[in-house]
CSV table of C-alpha atoms in Angstrom, one decimal:
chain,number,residue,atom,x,y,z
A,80,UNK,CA,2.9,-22.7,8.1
A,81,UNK,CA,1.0,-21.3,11.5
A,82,UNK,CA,-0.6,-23.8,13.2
A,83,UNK,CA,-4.1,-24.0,13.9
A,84,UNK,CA,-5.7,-24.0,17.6
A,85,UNK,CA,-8.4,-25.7,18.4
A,86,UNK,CA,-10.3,-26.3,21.7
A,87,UNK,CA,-12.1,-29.9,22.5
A,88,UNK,CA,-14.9,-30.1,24.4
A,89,UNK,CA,-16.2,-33.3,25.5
A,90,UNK,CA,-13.6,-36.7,26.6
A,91,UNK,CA,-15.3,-39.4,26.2
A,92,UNK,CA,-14.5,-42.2,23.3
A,93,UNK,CA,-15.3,-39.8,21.1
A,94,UNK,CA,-13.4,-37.1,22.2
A,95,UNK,CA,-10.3,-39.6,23.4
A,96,UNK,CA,-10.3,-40.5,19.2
A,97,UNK,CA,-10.3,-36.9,18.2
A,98,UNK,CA,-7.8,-36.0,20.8
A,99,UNK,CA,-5.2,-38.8,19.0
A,100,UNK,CA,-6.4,-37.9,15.7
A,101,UNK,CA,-5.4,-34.1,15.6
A,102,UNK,CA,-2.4,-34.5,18.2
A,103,UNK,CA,-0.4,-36.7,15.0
A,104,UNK,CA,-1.5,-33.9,12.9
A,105,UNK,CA,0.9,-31.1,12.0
A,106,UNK,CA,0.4,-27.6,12.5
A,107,UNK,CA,-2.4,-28.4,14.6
A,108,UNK,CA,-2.1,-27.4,18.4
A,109,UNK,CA,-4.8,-28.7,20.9
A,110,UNK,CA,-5.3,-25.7,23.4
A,111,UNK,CA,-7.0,-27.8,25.7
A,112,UNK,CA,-9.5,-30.7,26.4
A,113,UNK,CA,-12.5,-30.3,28.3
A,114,UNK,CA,-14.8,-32.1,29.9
A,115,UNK,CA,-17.2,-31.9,33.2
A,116,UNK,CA,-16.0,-35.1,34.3
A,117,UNK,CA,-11.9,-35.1,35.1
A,118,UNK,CA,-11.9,-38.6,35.3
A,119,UNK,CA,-13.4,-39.0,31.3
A,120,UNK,CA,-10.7,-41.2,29.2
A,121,UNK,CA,-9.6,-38.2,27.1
A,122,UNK,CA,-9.1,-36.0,30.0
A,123,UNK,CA,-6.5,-38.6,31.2
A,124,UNK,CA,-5.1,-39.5,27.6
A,125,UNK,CA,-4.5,-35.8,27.4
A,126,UNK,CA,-2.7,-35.1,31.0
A,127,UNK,CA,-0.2,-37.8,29.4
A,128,UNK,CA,0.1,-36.1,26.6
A,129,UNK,CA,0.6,-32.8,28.8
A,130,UNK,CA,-2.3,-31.2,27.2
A,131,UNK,CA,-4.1,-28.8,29.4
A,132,UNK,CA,-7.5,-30.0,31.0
A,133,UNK,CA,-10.2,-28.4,32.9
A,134,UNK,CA,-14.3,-27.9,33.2
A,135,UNK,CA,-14.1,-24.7,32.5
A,136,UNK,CA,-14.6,-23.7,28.2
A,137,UNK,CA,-15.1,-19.8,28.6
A,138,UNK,CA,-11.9,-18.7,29.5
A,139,UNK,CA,-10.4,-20.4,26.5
A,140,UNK,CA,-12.8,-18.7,24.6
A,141,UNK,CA,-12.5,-14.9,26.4
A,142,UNK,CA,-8.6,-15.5,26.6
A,143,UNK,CA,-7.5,-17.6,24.0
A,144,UNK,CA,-7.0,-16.6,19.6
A,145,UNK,CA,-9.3,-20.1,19.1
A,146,UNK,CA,-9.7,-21.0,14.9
A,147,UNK,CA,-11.6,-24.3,15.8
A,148,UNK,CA,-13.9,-25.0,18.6
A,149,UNK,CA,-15.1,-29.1,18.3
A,150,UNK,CA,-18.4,-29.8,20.1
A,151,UNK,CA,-18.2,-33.5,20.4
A,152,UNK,CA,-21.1,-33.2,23.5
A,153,UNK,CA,-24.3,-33.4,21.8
A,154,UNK,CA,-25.4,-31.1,23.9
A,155,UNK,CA,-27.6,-28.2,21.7
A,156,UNK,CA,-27.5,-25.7,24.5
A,157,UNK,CA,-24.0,-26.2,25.0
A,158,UNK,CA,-23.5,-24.8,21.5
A,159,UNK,CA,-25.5,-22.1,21.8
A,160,UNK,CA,-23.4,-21.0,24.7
A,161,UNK,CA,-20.5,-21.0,22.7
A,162,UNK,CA,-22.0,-18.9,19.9
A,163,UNK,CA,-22.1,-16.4,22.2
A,164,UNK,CA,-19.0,-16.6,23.7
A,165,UNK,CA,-17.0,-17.3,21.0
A,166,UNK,CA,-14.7,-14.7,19.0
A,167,UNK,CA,-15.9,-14.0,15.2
A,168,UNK,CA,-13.4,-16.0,13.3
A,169,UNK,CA,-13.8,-19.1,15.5
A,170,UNK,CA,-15.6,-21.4,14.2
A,171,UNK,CA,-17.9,-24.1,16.1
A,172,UNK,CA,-18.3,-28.2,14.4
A,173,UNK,CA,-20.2,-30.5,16.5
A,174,UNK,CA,-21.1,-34.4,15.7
A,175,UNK,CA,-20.0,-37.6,16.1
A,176,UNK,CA,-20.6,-38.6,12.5
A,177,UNK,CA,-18.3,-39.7,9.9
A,178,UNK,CA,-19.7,-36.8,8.3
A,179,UNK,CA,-18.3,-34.8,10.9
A,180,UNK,CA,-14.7,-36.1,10.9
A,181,UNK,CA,-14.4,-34.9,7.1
A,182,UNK,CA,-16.3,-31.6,7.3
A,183,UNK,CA,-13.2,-31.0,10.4
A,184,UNK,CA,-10.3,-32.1,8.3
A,185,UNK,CA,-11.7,-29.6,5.9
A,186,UNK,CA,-12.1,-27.1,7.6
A,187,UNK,CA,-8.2,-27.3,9.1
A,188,UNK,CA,-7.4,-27.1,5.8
A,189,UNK,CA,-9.3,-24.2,5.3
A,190,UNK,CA,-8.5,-22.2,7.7
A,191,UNK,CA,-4.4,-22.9,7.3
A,192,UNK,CA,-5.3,-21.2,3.6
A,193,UNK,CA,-6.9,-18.8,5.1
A,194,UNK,CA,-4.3,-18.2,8.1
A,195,UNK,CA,-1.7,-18.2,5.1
A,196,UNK,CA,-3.7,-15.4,3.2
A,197,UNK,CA,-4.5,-13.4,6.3
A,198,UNK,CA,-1.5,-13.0,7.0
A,199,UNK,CA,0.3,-12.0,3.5
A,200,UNK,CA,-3.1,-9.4,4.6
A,201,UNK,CA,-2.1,-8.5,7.8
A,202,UNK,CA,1.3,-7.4,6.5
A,203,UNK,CA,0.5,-5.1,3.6
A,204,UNK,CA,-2.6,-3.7,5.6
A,205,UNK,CA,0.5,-2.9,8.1
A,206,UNK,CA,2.7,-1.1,6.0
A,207,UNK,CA,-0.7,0.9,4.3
A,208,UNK,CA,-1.2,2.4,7.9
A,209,UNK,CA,2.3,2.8,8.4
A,210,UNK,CA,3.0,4.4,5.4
A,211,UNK,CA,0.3,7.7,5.0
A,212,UNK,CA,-2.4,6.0,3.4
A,213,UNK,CA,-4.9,5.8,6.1
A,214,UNK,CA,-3.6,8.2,8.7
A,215,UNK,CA,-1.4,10.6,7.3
A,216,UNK,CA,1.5,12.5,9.0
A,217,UNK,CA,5.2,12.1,9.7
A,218,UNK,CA,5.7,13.9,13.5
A,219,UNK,CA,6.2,11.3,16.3
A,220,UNK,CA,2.5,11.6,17.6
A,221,UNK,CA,1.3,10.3,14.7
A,222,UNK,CA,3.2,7.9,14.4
A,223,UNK,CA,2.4,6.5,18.1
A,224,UNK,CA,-1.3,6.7,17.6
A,225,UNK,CA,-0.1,4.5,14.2
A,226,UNK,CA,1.3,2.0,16.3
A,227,UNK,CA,-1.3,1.7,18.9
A,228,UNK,CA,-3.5,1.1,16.0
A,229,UNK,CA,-1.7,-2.0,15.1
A,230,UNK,CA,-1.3,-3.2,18.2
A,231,UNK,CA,-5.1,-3.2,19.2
A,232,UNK,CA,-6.2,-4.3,15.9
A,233,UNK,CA,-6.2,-8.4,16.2
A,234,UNK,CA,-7.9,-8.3,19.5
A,235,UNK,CA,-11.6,-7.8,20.7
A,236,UNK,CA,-10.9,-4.9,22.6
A,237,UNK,CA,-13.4,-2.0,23.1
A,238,UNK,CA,-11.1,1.0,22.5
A,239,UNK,CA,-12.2,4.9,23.4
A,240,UNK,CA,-11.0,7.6,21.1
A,241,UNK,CA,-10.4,10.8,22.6
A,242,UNK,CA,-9.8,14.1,21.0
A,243,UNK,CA,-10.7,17.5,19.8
A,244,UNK,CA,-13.4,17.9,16.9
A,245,UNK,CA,-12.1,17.3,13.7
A,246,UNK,CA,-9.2,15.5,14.8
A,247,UNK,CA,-9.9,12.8,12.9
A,248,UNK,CA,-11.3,10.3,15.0
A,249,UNK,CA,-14.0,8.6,12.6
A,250,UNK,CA,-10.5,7.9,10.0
A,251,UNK,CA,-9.0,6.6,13.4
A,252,UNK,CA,-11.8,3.8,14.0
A,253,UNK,CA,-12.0,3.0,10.2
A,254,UNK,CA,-8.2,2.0,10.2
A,255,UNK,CA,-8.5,-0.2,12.8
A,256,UNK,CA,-11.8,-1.8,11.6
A,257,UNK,CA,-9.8,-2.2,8.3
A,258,UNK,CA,-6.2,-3.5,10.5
A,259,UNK,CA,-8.5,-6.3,12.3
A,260,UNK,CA,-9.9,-9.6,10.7
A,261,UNK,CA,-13.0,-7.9,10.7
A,262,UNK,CA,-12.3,-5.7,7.7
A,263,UNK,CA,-14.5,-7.8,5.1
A,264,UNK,CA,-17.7,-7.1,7.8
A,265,UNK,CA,-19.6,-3.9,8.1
A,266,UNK,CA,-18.3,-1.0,9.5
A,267,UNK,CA,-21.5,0.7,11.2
A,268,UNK,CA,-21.0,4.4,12.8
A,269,UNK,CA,-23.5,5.9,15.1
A,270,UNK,CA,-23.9,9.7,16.2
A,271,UNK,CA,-24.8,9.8,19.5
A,272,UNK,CA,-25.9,13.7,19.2
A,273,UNK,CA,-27.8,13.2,15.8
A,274,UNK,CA,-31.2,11.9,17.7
A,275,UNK,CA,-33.4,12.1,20.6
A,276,UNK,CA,-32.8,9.8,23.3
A,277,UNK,CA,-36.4,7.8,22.2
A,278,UNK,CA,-35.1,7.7,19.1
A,279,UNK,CA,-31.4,6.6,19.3
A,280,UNK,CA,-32.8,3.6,21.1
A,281,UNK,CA,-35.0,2.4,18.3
A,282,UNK,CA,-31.9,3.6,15.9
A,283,UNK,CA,-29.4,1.0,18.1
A,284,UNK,CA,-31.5,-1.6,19.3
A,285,UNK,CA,-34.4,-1.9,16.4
A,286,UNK,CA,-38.0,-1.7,16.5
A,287,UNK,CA,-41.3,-3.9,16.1
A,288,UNK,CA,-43.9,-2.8,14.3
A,289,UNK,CA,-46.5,-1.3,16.1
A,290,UNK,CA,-44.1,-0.3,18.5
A,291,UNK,CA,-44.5,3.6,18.6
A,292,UNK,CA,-46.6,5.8,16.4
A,293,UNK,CA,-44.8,5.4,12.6
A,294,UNK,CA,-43.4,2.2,13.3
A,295,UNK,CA,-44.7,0.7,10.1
A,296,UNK,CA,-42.6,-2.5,9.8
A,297,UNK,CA,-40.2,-4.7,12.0
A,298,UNK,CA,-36.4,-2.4,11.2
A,299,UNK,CA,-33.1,-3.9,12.7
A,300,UNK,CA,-31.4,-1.6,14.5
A,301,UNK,CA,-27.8,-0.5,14.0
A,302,UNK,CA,-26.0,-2.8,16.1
A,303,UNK,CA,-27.7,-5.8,14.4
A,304,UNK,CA,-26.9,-4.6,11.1
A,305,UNK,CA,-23.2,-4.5,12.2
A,306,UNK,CA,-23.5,-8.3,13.5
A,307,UNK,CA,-19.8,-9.7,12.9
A,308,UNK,CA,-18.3,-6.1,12.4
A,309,UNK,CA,-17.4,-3.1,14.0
A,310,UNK,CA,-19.5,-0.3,15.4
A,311,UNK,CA,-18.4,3.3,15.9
A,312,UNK,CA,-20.2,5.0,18.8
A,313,UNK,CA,-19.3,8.9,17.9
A,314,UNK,CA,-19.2,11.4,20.4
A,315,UNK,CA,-20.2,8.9,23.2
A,316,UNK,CA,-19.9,11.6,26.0
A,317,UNK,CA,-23.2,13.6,24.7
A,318,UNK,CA,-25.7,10.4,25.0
A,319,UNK,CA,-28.4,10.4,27.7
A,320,UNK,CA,-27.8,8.2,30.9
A,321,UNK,CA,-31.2,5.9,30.0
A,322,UNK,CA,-29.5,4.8,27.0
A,323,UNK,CA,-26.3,4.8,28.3
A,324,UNK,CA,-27.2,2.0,30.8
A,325,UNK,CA,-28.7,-0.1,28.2
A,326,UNK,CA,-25.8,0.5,26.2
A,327,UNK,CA,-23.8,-0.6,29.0
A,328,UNK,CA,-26.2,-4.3,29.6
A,329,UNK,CA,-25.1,-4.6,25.6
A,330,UNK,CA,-21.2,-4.9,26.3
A,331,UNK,CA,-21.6,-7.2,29.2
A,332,UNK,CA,-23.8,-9.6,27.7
A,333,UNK,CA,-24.2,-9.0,23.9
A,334,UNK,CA,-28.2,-8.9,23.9
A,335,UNK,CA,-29.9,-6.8,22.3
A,336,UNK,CA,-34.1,-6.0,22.9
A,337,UNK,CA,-36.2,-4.3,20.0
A,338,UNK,CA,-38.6,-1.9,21.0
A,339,UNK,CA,-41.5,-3.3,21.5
A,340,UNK,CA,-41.0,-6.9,21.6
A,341,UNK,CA,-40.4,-9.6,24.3
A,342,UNK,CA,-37.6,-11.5,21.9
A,343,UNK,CA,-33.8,-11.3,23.0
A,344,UNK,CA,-31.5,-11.5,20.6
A,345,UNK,CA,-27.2,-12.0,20.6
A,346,UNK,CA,-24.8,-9.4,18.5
A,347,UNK,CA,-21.8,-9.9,18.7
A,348,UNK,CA,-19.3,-6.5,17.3
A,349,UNK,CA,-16.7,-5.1,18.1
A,350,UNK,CA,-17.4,-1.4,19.9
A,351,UNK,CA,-14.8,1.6,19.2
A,352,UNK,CA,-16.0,5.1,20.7
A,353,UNK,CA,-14.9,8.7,20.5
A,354,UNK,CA,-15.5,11.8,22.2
A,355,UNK,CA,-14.2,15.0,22.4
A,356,UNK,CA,-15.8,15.9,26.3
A,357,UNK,CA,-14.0,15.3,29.6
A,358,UNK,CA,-15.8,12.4,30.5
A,359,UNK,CA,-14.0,12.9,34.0
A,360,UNK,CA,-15.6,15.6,34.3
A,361,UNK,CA,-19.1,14.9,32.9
A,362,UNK,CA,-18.6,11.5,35.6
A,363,UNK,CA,-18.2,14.2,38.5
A,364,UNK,CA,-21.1,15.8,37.2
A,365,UNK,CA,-23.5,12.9,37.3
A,366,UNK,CA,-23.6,13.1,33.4
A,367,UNK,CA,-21.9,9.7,32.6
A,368,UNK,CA,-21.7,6.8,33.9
A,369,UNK,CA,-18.7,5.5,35.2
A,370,UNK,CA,-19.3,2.2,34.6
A,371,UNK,CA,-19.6,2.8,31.3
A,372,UNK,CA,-16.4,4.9,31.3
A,373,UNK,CA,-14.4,2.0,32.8
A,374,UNK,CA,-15.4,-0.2,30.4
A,375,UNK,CA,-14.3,1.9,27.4
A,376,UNK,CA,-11.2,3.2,28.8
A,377,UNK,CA,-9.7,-0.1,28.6
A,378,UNK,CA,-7.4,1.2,25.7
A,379,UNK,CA,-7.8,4.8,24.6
A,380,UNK,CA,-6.2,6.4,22.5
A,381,UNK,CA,-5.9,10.4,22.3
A,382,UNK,CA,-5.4,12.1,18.7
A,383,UNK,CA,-3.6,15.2,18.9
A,384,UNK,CA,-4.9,18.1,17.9
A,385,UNK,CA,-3.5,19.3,14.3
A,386,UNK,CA,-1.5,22.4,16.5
A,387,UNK,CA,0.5,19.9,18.0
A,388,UNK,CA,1.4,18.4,15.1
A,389,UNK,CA,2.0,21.4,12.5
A,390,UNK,CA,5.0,19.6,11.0
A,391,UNK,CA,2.1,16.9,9.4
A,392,UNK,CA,0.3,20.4,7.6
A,393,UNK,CA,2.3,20.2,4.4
A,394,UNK,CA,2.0,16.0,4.3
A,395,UNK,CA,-2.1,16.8,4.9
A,396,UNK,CA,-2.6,19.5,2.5
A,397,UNK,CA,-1.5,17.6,-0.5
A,398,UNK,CA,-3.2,14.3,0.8
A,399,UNK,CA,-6.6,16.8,0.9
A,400,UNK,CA,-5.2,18.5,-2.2
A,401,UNK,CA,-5.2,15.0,-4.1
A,402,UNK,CA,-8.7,14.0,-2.8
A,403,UNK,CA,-10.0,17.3,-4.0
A,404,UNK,CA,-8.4,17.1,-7.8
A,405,UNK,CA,-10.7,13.8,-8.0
A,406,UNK,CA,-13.6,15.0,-6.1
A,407,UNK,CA,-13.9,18.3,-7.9
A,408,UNK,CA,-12.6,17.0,-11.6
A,409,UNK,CA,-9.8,20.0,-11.3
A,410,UNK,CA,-6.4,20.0,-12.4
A,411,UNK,CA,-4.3,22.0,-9.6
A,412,UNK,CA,-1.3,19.9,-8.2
A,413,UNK,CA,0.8,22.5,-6.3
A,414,UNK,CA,0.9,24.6,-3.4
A,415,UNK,CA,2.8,27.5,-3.6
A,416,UNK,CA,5.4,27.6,-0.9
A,417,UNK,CA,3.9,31.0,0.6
A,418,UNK,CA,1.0,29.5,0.6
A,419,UNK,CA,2.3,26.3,2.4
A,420,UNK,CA,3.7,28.3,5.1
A,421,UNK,CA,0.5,30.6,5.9
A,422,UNK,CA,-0.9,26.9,6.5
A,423,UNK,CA,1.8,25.7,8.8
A,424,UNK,CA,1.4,28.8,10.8
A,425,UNK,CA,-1.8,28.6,11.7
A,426,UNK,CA,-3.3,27.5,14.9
A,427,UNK,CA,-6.2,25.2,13.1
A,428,UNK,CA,-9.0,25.6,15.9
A,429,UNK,CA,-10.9,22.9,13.1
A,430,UNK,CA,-8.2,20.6,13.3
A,431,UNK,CA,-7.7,18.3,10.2
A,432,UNK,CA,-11.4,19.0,9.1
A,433,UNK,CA,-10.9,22.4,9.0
A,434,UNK,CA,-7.5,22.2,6.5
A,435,UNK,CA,-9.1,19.5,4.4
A,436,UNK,CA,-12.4,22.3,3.8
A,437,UNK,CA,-9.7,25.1,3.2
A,438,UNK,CA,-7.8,22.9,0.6
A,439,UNK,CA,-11.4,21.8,-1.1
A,440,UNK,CA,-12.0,25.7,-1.2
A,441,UNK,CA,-9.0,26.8,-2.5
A,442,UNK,CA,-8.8,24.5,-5.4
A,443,UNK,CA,-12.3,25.8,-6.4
A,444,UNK,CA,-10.6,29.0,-5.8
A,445,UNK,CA,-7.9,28.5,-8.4
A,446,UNK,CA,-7.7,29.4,-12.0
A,447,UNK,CA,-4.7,28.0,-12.4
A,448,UNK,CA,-2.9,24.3,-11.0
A,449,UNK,CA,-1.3,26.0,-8.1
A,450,UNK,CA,-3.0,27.0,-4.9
A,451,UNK,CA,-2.1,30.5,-4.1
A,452,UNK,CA,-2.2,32.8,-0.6
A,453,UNK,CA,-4.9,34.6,-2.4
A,454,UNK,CA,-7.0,31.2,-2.5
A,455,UNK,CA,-6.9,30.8,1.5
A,456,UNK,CA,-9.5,32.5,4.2
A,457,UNK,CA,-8.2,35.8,5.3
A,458,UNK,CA,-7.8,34.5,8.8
A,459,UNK,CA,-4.6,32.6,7.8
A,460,UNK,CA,-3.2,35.8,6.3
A,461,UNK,CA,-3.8,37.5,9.3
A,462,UNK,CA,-2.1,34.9,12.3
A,463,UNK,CA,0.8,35.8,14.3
A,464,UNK,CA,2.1,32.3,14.7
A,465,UNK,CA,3.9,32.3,11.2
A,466,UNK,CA,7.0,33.2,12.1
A,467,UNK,CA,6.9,30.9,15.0
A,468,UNK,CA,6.8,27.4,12.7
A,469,UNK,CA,8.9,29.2,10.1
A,470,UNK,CA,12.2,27.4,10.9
A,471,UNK,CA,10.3,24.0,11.1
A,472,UNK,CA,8.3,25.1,8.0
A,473,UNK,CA,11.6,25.3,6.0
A,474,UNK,CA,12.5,21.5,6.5
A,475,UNK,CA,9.2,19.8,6.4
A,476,UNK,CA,8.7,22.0,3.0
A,477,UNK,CA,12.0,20.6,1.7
A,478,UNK,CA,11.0,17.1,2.2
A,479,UNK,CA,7.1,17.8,1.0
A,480,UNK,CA,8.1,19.2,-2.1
A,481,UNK,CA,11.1,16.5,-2.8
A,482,UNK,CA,8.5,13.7,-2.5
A,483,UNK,CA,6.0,15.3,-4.8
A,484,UNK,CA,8.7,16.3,-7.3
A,485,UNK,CA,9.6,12.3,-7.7
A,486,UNK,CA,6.0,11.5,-7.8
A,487,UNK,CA,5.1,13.7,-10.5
A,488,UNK,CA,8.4,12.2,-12.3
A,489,UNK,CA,7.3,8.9,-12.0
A,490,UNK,CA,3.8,9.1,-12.8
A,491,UNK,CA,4.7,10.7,-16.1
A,492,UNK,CA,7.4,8.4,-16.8
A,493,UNK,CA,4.7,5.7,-16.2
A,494,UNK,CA,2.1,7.4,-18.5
A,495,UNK,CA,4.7,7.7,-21.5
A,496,UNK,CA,5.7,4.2,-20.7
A,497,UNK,CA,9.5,4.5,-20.2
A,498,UNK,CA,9.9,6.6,-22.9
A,499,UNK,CA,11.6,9.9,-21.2
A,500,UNK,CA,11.4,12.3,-24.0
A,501,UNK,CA,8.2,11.3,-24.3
A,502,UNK,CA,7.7,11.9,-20.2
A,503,UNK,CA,9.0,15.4,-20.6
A,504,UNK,CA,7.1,16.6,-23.4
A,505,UNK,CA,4.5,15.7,-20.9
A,506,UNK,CA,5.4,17.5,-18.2
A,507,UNK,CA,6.0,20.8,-19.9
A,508,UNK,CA,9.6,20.3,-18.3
A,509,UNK,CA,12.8,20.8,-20.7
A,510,UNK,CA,14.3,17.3,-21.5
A,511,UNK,CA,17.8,18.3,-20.0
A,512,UNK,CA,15.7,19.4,-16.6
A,513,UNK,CA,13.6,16.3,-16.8
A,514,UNK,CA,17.1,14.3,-16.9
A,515,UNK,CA,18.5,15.7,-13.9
A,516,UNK,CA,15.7,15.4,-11.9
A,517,UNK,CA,16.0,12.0,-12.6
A,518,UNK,CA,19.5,11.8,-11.2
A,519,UNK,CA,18.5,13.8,-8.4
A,520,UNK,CA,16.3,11.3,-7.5
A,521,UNK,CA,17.6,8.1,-8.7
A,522,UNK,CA,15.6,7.4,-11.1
C-alpha cells in the first residue's frame, strides 16, 4: 500500500508523542518536523531518528505531495497560513485532544482508501487519454501533447495552451482537469474576449451589491465559484492590461477583491490558459505583460494545427461522426472512402472545429447511413492538396476502416447476445460474410 506523508508542525511534548506515534506506524512517512525552536524535544528525537527538521513549513507545502499536515501549535493564525498555502488534497488537523488523536488515525486510514482508489483512478483515467477518448488522433504529435498531459496532470502547475483557433484547446484543458485529483471539482472556463474589461472584472473577481449600476445582489465571481477546481482562462492574449495585472496579484497570492467591497478573500484553483496570439509579439508591443507571460509559460504546451496532423482526419471524422448520430438522432455510420479522402486532403484553415461542423452537416445532409462527397462544402471538392495526402490516405484509411469494421461486429454480436446468426441477420451482412469477418478479426 502507498504510504501516506504527513508534515508535523510543532515539537514540543506534544509533538515529540506524535512524532513516536506515527514513526511505528506503517505506510506512514514523516516528511519532516517543525518547529521555531531547534532545540524543542521533538526536533532532537527526530534528528535521531534522521527525520528532516527545520523552521521553515512552506516549502514543504509549495514543494512537497503532503496528504496530512498536523497542527499541534495552537496557534489559529498559524492555520490559517496553512490554508492558504496548502495544496487541495492536503488536509490540515490541529489539537491536542484525545479527540484529536482518533480523528488523525482516521483520517490515515482514510486517505490510504482513498490513495488506493485514486490510484486504480489514475490508471484507467491514463489509458482513457491514451487511448482516443478524450483527445483523439494516432500521428506522433498527438500523441506527445497526450503525454505531456499526463505528466502535468498531478501537479499544481499553471500550464499555457498555445495554438491555432479550433485546435482544440478548451478539450485540451478539460483532460487535464479530468487526469488531476481535481476531477470531482468544478471545471470553470472564462472567455477573455466575450466582455468588456469593466465587466470581466466583476465576471472573475465578483461583485457587491450596490457596486455599479445593476448590481442588485452580492454575485461570486468565477474564480470563486471554481474554489478547489480548475479555471480555464481562454484566449488569454486578447485581455486588457488593467485586468491583466490583477490577474497577475491573483497567481502570486490567491486573493481575490469583489468589486465594491473592502473584504479579501483566498481561492485557491488551479489556472490553465490558451491563446492563439504571439504573445511575444503582443509583449514587444506593450500589449501584455511579461510578467504575466513568465508566469504561464511555465509549461506550455502547443496543439498542432489539424494540417499538420492530416493522418488523425479519418480517426476525427468518425469520432465527430459518432457524436453527431447521437446528437442529431440519425442513423449514418459510414464514410464513403471518396469522401474520406476529399477530407484528408484538405488544408482545414478551422482546424478540428471546422471538420467536426462539416461532419454535423453532412450527416444532416444524408439520406442514407453513408456520408457521401456530395454531402461536403464544395471547397473540399475543389482543393489541390488531394493528391498530395493520397499515399498516406491509403494506409490511415486501411486501418480506419478495419477498426470500425470490428466495432460494428462486436456491437451487433453484443446486441444479439452471442448468438451470430442472430448478429448477422442484424447487420444485413450474409451469415458466411459475417463468419469471415469474424476470423479476419479474431473474433
Amino acid at each position: 500500500m502507498d504510504e501516506i506523508y504527513l508534515l508535523i508542525i510543532g515539537a514540543g511534548k506534544g509533538g515529540m508523542n506524535l512524532l513516536q506515534m506515527f514513526n511505528a506506524m506503517e505506510n506512514v512517512r514523516i516528511l519532516a518536523v517543525i518547529d521555531r525552536n531547534l532545540h524543542a524535544p521533538g526536533i532532537q528525537l527526530a534528528k535521531k531518528m534522521n527525520i528532516p527538521v527545520g523552521n521553515d513549513w512552506k516549502k514543504y507545502c509549495l514543494n512537497h505531495h503532503l496528504d496530512i499536515i498536523l497542527n499541534v501549535t495552537g496557534d489559529n493564525i498559524l492555520r490559517e497560513q496553512l490554508e492558504k498555502y496548502k495544496r487541495a488534497q492536503t488536509e490540515i488537523i490541529d489539537g491536542r485532544s484525545t479527540h484529536f488523536m482518533w480523528t488523525l488515525i482516521e483520517k490515515c486510514k482514510e486517505m490510504q482508501q482513498y490513495r488506493k482508489k485514486y490510484l486504480a483512478t489514475k490508471r484507467e483515467l491514463e489509458q482513457y487519454i491514451r487511448e482516443d477518448q478524450f483527445i483523439v488522433g494516432k500521428s506522433a504529435q498527438i500523441q506527445e501533447v497526450k503525454e505531456l498531459i499526463l505528466k502535468v496532470a498531478p501537479t499544481p502547475t499553471t500550464v499555457l495552451l498555445r495554438g491555432e483557433t479550433g485546435t482544440g484547446k478548451e478539450m485540451v484543458a478539460r483532460a487535464i482537469h479530468q487526469a488531476s485529483h481535481l476531477r470531482e471539482k468544478p471545471f470553470v472556463t472564462v472567455n477573455c474576449t466575450a466582455l468588456t474589461p469593466s465587466l470581466m472584472e466583476s465576471e472573475l473577481f465578483g461583485y457587491k451589491k450596490g457596486a455599479f449600476t445593476g448590481a442588485e445582489q452580492d454575485r461570486k465571481g468565477l474564480l470563486e465559484e471554481a474554489d478547489g477546481g480548475t479555471v480555464f482562462l481562454d484566449e488569454i492574449g486578447d485581455m486588457n492590461l488593467e485586468l491583466q495585472a490583477k490577474l497577475l496579484r491573483f497567481l502570486q497570492t490567491g486573493e481575490i477583491r469583489p468589486v465594491g467591497s473592502s473584504k479579501i478573500i483566498f481561492v485557491k484553483v488551479r489556472i490553465i490558459a490558451a491563446t492563439n496570439r504571439e504573445l511575444e509579439k503582443a509583449i514587444e508591443n506593450k500589449q501584455f505583460r511579461s510578467d504575466l507571460f513568465y508566469r504561464f509559460n511555465t509549461f506550455t504546451i502547443f496543439i498542432p494545427p489539424l494540417r499538420d496532423r492530416i493522418g488523425d482526419v479519418p480517426y476525427l471524422a468518425y469520432h465527430f461522426l459518432t457524436k453527431a448520430e447521437v446528437k442529431l438522432n440519425k442513423r449514418v455510420n459510414r464514410i464513403a472512402g471518396d469522401a474520406l479522402q476529399l477530407l484528408s486532403g484538405y488544408h482545414w484553415p478551422g482546424n478540428v472545429r471546422e471538420l467536426e461542423n462539416v461532419i454535423e452537416r453532412a450527416v444532416i445532409l444524408t439520406t442514407g447511413e453513408t456520408i457521401l462527397p456530395e454531402h461536403l462544402p464544395l471547397t473540399m471538392k475543389d482543393s489541390e492538396e488531394a493528391p498530395e495526402n493520397k499515399e498516406n490516405f491509403k494506409a490511415v484509411k486501411s486501418k480506419v476502416l478495419e477498426k470500425y469494421e470490428k466495432h460494428t461486429l462486436l456491437k451487433y454480436i453484443d446486441q444479439a447476445k452471442g448468438n451470430i446468426s442472430q448478429a448477422a441477420r442484424l447487420s444485413g451482412i450474409p451469415r458466411r460474410t459475417f463468419y469471415r469477418l469474424m476470423k479476419k478479426y479474431g473474433l
